[in-house]
Amino acid sequence: MATFVSVVCGVALAMLLTWRKLPARHLLDAVVSAPMVLPPTVLGYYLLVSLGVNSAVGQMWERLFGTSIVFTLTGAVIAATVGSLPLVVRASRTGLEHVDPTLVLAAHTLGAGKLRTFFTVVLPLAAPGIIGGAMLGFARALGDFGITIMVAGSRIGDTQPASIFIYDAIQANREADANRMAVVMTVVGVGILYAVNRLSRGPHD
């Protein structure tokens, strides 16, 4: 779920940053990229303050849905999305920057609307970057620890990602479980990086 949300939001932000000459474009870029340099505890703190039970957003959410955002699956999805979003945006921007503007112009000249041009011209050409961003975002969300532990806690089968599972297993002296999960995460992470490299370089490199 976090990967889907980060891809949808990430592609939209990438299009905005790539194609729109906004006055505050560089500031927006810096804010979107901030999770890459800020400590996870700082990001988790900001989310707790803005989404917690005492915040306006948290109170509105509780009135609408009868539950809180923090320390739930919703909080875990938001935490993972915030951590992975910069990777998706950067990779998607790379893909969008490789789209030849003359092809977009040609599609418009032939009568294609903006939506049709996006799905038939832009999206196929930018797909390697977007797919690579989605894969990197998935890997980042899978391994998130700091933001998730602060915003969603650690509930088995609910808000516990693989990284927190390893931490809890070590605390409980379940080294075999920790070893197995660490191996799985390593294989998944290396496999994703390999696939992203192949996508970015092409099949003949």
CSV table of C-alpha atoms in Angstrom, one decimal:
chain,number,residue,atom,x,y,z
A,1,MET,CA,0.0,0.0,0.0
A,2,ALA,CA,2.8,2.4,0.9
A,3,THR,CA,4.5,1.7,-2.4
A,4,PHE,CA,1.3,2.4,-4.4
A,5,VAL,CA,0.7,5.7,-2.5
A,6,SER,CA,4.3,6.8,-2.9
A,7,VAL,CA,4.2,6.0,-6.7
A,8,VAL,CA,1.0,7.9,-7.3
A,9,CYS,CA,2.2,10.9,-5.3
A,10,GLY,CA,5.7,10.6,-6.5
A,11,VAL,CA,4.9,10.7,-10.2
A,12,ALA,CA,2.6,13.6,-9.7
A,13,LEU,CA,5.3,15.6,-7.8
A,14,ALA,CA,7.9,14.6,-10.4
A,15,MET,CA,5.7,15.9,-13.2
A,16,LEU,CA,5.2,19.1,-11.3
A,17,LEU,CA,8.9,19.6,-10.6
A,18,THR,CA,9.9,18.6,-14.1
A,19,TRP,CA,7.4,20.4,-16.3
A,20,ARG,CA,6.1,23.3,-14.3
A,21,LYS,CA,8.3,26.4,-13.7
A,22,LEU,CA,7.0,27.2,-10.3
A,23,PRO,CA,8.4,30.1,-8.3
A,24,ALA,CA,9.1,27.9,-5.3
A,25,ARG,CA,10.1,24.8,-7.3
A,26,HIS,CA,13.5,24.5,-5.7
A,27,LEU,CA,12.0,24.9,-2.3
A,28,LEU,CA,9.4,22.2,-3.0
A,29,ASP,CA,12.2,19.9,-4.3
A,30,ALA,CA,14.2,20.5,-1.1
A,31,VAL,CA,11.1,19.7,1.1
A,32,VAL,CA,10.3,16.5,-0.9
A,33,SER,CA,13.9,15.4,-0.7
A,34,ALA,CA,14.3,16.2,3.0
A,35,PRO,CA,13.5,12.7,4.3
A,36,MET,CA,16.7,11.5,2.6
A,37,VAL,CA,18.9,13.7,4.9
A,38,LEU,CA,16.8,14.2,8.1
A,39,PRO,CA,17.1,11.7,10.9
A,40,PRO,CA,14.1,9.2,11.0
A,41,THR,CA,13.4,10.3,14.6
A,42,VAL,CA,12.9,13.9,13.4
A,43,LEU,CA,10.5,12.8,10.6
A,44,GLY,CA,8.7,10.5,13.1
A,45,TYR,CA,8.3,13.4,15.5
A,46,TYR,CA,6.9,15.7,12.8
A,47,LEU,CA,4.3,13.0,11.9
A,48,LEU,CA,3.4,12.5,15.5
A,49,VAL,CA,2.8,16.2,16.0
A,50,SER,CA,0.9,16.7,12.8
A,51,LEU,CA,-1.2,13.4,12.9
A,52,GLY,CA,-1.4,12.6,16.6
A,53,VAL,CA,-4.6,12.5,18.6
A,54,ASN,CA,-4.1,16.1,19.7
A,55,SER,CA,-3.7,17.4,16.2
A,56,ALA,CA,-6.4,18.9,14.0
A,57,VAL,CA,-5.9,16.2,11.4
A,58,GLY,CA,-5.8,13.4,14.0
A,59,GLN,CA,-9.0,14.6,15.7
A,60,MET,CA,-10.8,15.0,12.3
A,61,TRP,CA,-9.7,11.5,11.3
A,62,GLU,CA,-11.0,10.0,14.6
A,63,ARG,CA,-14.4,11.8,14.2
A,64,LEU,CA,-14.7,10.4,10.7
A,65,PHE,CA,-13.4,6.9,11.1
A,66,GLY,CA,-13.6,6.3,14.9
A,67,THR,CA,-9.9,5.5,15.2
A,68,SER,CA,-6.6,7.3,15.4
A,69,ILE,CA,-3.9,7.5,12.7
A,70,VAL,CA,-0.9,6.9,14.8
A,71,PHE,CA,-0.1,3.4,16.1
A,72,THR,CA,-2.3,1.8,13.4
A,73,LEU,CA,-1.8,0.3,10.0
A,74,THR,CA,-2.7,3.7,8.5
A,75,GLY,CA,0.2,5.3,10.5
A,76,ALA,CA,2.6,2.6,9.2
A,77,VAL,CA,1.6,3.3,5.6
A,78,ILE,CA,2.1,7.0,6.0
A,79,ALA,CA,5.4,6.5,7.7
A,80,ALA,CA,6.7,4.2,5.0
A,81,THR,CA,5.4,6.5,2.3
A,82,VAL,CA,7.2,9.5,3.7
A,83,GLY,CA,10.4,7.6,3.8
A,84,SER,CA,10.2,6.2,0.3
A,85,LEU,CA,8.7,9.2,-1.5
A,86,PRO,CA,12.0,11.0,-2.3
A,87,LEU,CA,13.4,7.9,-4.0
A,88,VAL,CA,10.3,7.6,-6.2
A,89,VAL,CA,10.3,11.3,-7.1
A,90,ARG,CA,13.9,11.4,-8.1
A,91,ALA,CA,13.7,8.2,-10.2
A,92,SER,CA,10.5,9.4,-11.8
A,93,ARG,CA,12.0,12.8,-12.6
A,94,THR,CA,14.9,11.0,-14.4
A,95,GLY,CA,12.4,9.0,-16.5
A,96,LEU,CA,10.3,12.1,-17.3
A,97,GLU,CA,13.4,14.1,-18.3
A,98,HIS,CA,14.2,11.5,-21.0
A,99,VAL,CA,10.8,12.0,-22.7
A,100,ASP,CA,11.3,13.9,-26.0
A,101,PRO,CA,9.1,17.0,-25.9
A,102,THR,CA,8.7,16.8,-29.7
A,103,LEU,CA,6.9,13.5,-29.3
A,104,VAL,CA,4.5,15.1,-26.8
A,105,LEU,CA,4.0,18.0,-29.2
A,106,ALA,CA,3.4,15.7,-32.1
A,107,ALA,CA,0.7,13.8,-30.1
A,108,HIS,CA,-1.1,17.1,-29.3
A,109,THR,CA,-0.8,18.1,-33.0
A,110,LEU,CA,-2.5,14.8,-34.0
A,111,GLY,CA,-5.4,15.6,-31.7
A,112,ALA,CA,-4.5,13.6,-28.6
A,113,GLY,CA,-5.6,15.2,-25.3
A,114,LYS,CA,-3.4,15.6,-22.3
A,115,LEU,CA,-4.6,12.5,-20.6
A,116,ARG,CA,-4.3,10.3,-23.7
A,117,THR,CA,-0.8,11.8,-24.4
A,118,PHE,CA,0.3,10.9,-20.9
A,119,PHE,CA,-0.8,7.3,-21.0
A,120,THR,CA,0.2,6.6,-24.6
A,121,VAL,CA,3.4,8.7,-25.0
A,122,VAL,CA,4.8,10.0,-21.7
A,123,LEU,CA,4.1,7.0,-19.5
A,124,PRO,CA,5.6,4.3,-21.8
A,125,LEU,CA,8.8,6.4,-22.3
A,126,ALA,CA,9.2,7.3,-18.6
A,127,ALA,CA,8.2,3.8,-17.4
A,128,PRO,CA,11.8,2.5,-16.7
A,129,GLY,CA,12.4,5.4,-14.3
A,130,ILE,CA,9.0,5.1,-12.7
A,131,ILE,CA,9.3,1.4,-12.3
A,132,GLY,CA,12.8,1.8,-10.9
A,133,GLY,CA,11.5,4.4,-8.4
A,134,ALA,CA,8.7,2.1,-7.4
A,135,MET,CA,11.1,-0.8,-6.7
A,136,LEU,CA,13.4,1.5,-4.7
A,137,GLY,CA,10.5,2.9,-2.8
A,138,PHE,CA,9.3,-0.7,-2.0
A,139,ALA,CA,12.8,-1.6,-0.7
A,140,ARG,CA,12.9,1.6,1.4
A,141,ALA,CA,9.5,1.0,2.9
A,142,LEU,CA,10.3,-2.6,3.6
A,143,GLY,CA,13.4,-1.6,5.6
A,144,ASP,CA,12.0,1.4,7.4
A,145,PHE,CA,12.6,1.4,11.1
A,146,GLY,CA,12.9,4.8,12.7
A,147,ILE,CA,9.8,6.6,11.3
A,148,THR,CA,7.6,3.5,11.6
A,149,ILE,CA,8.5,2.7,15.2
A,150,MET,CA,7.7,6.2,16.3
A,151,VAL,CA,4.5,6.6,14.3
A,152,ALA,CA,3.0,3.1,14.2
A,153,GLY,CA,4.8,1.1,16.9
A,154,SER,CA,5.4,-2.6,16.6
A,155,ARG,CA,2.4,-4.8,16.5
A,156,ILE,CA,2.9,-8.3,15.0
A,157,GLY,CA,0.9,-8.8,11.9
A,158,ASP,CA,-0.3,-5.2,11.8
A,159,THR,CA,2.4,-2.4,12.0
A,160,GLN,CA,5.6,-4.5,12.2
A,161,PRO,CA,7.8,-4.2,9.1
A,162,ALA,CA,10.7,-6.6,8.5
A,163,SER,CA,13.3,-4.3,10.0
A,164,ILE,CA,11.4,-4.0,13.3
A,165,PHE,CA,10.7,-7.8,13.3
A,166,ILE,CA,14.5,-8.3,13.3
A,167,TYR,CA,14.9,-5.8,16.2
A,168,ASP,CA,12.2,-7.5,18.2
A,169,ALA,CA,13.6,-11.0,17.5
A,170,ILE,CA,17.0,-9.9,18.7
A,171,GLN,CA,15.5,-8.4,21.9
A,172,ALA,CA,13.6,-11.7,22.5
A,173,ASN,CA,16.8,-13.8,21.8
A,174,ARG,CA,15.2,-15.3,18.7
A,175,GLU,CA,18.4,-15.2,16.7
A,176,ALA,CA,17.3,-17.8,14.2
A,177,ASP,CA,14.2,-15.7,13.3
A,178,ALA,CA,16.4,-12.6,13.0
A,179,ASN,CA,18.9,-14.4,10.8
A,180,ARG,CA,16.2,-15.7,8.4
A,181,MET,CA,14.6,-12.3,8.0
A,182,ALA,CA,18.0,-10.6,7.6
A,183,VAL,CA,18.8,-13.0,4.8
A,184,VAL,CA,15.4,-12.4,3.1
A,185,MET,CA,15.8,-8.7,3.3
A,186,THR,CA,19.3,-8.8,1.9
A,187,VAL,CA,18.2,-11.0,-1.0
A,188,VAL,CA,15.3,-8.8,-1.8
A,189,GLY,CA,17.3,-5.6,-1.5
A,190,VAL,CA,20.2,-6.8,-3.7
A,191,GLY,CA,17.7,-8.2,-6.2
A,192,ILE,CA,15.8,-4.9,-6.4
A,193,LEU,CA,19.1,-2.9,-6.9
A,194,TYR,CA,20.1,-5.3,-9.6
A,195,ALA,CA,16.8,-5.0,-11.4
A,196,VAL,CA,16.9,-1.2,-11.1
A,197,ASN,CA,20.4,-1.1,-12.6
A,198,ARG,CA,19.3,-3.3,-15.5
A,199,LEU,CA,16.3,-1.0,-16.1
A,200,SER,CA,18.4,2.1,-16.1
A,201,ARG,CA,21.2,0.7,-18.3
A,202,GLY,CA,19.2,-1.3,-20.8
A,203,PRO,CA,19.3,-5.0,-21.6
A,204,HIS,CA,22.4,-4.8,-23.8
A,205,ASP,CA,24.8,-3.1,-21.2
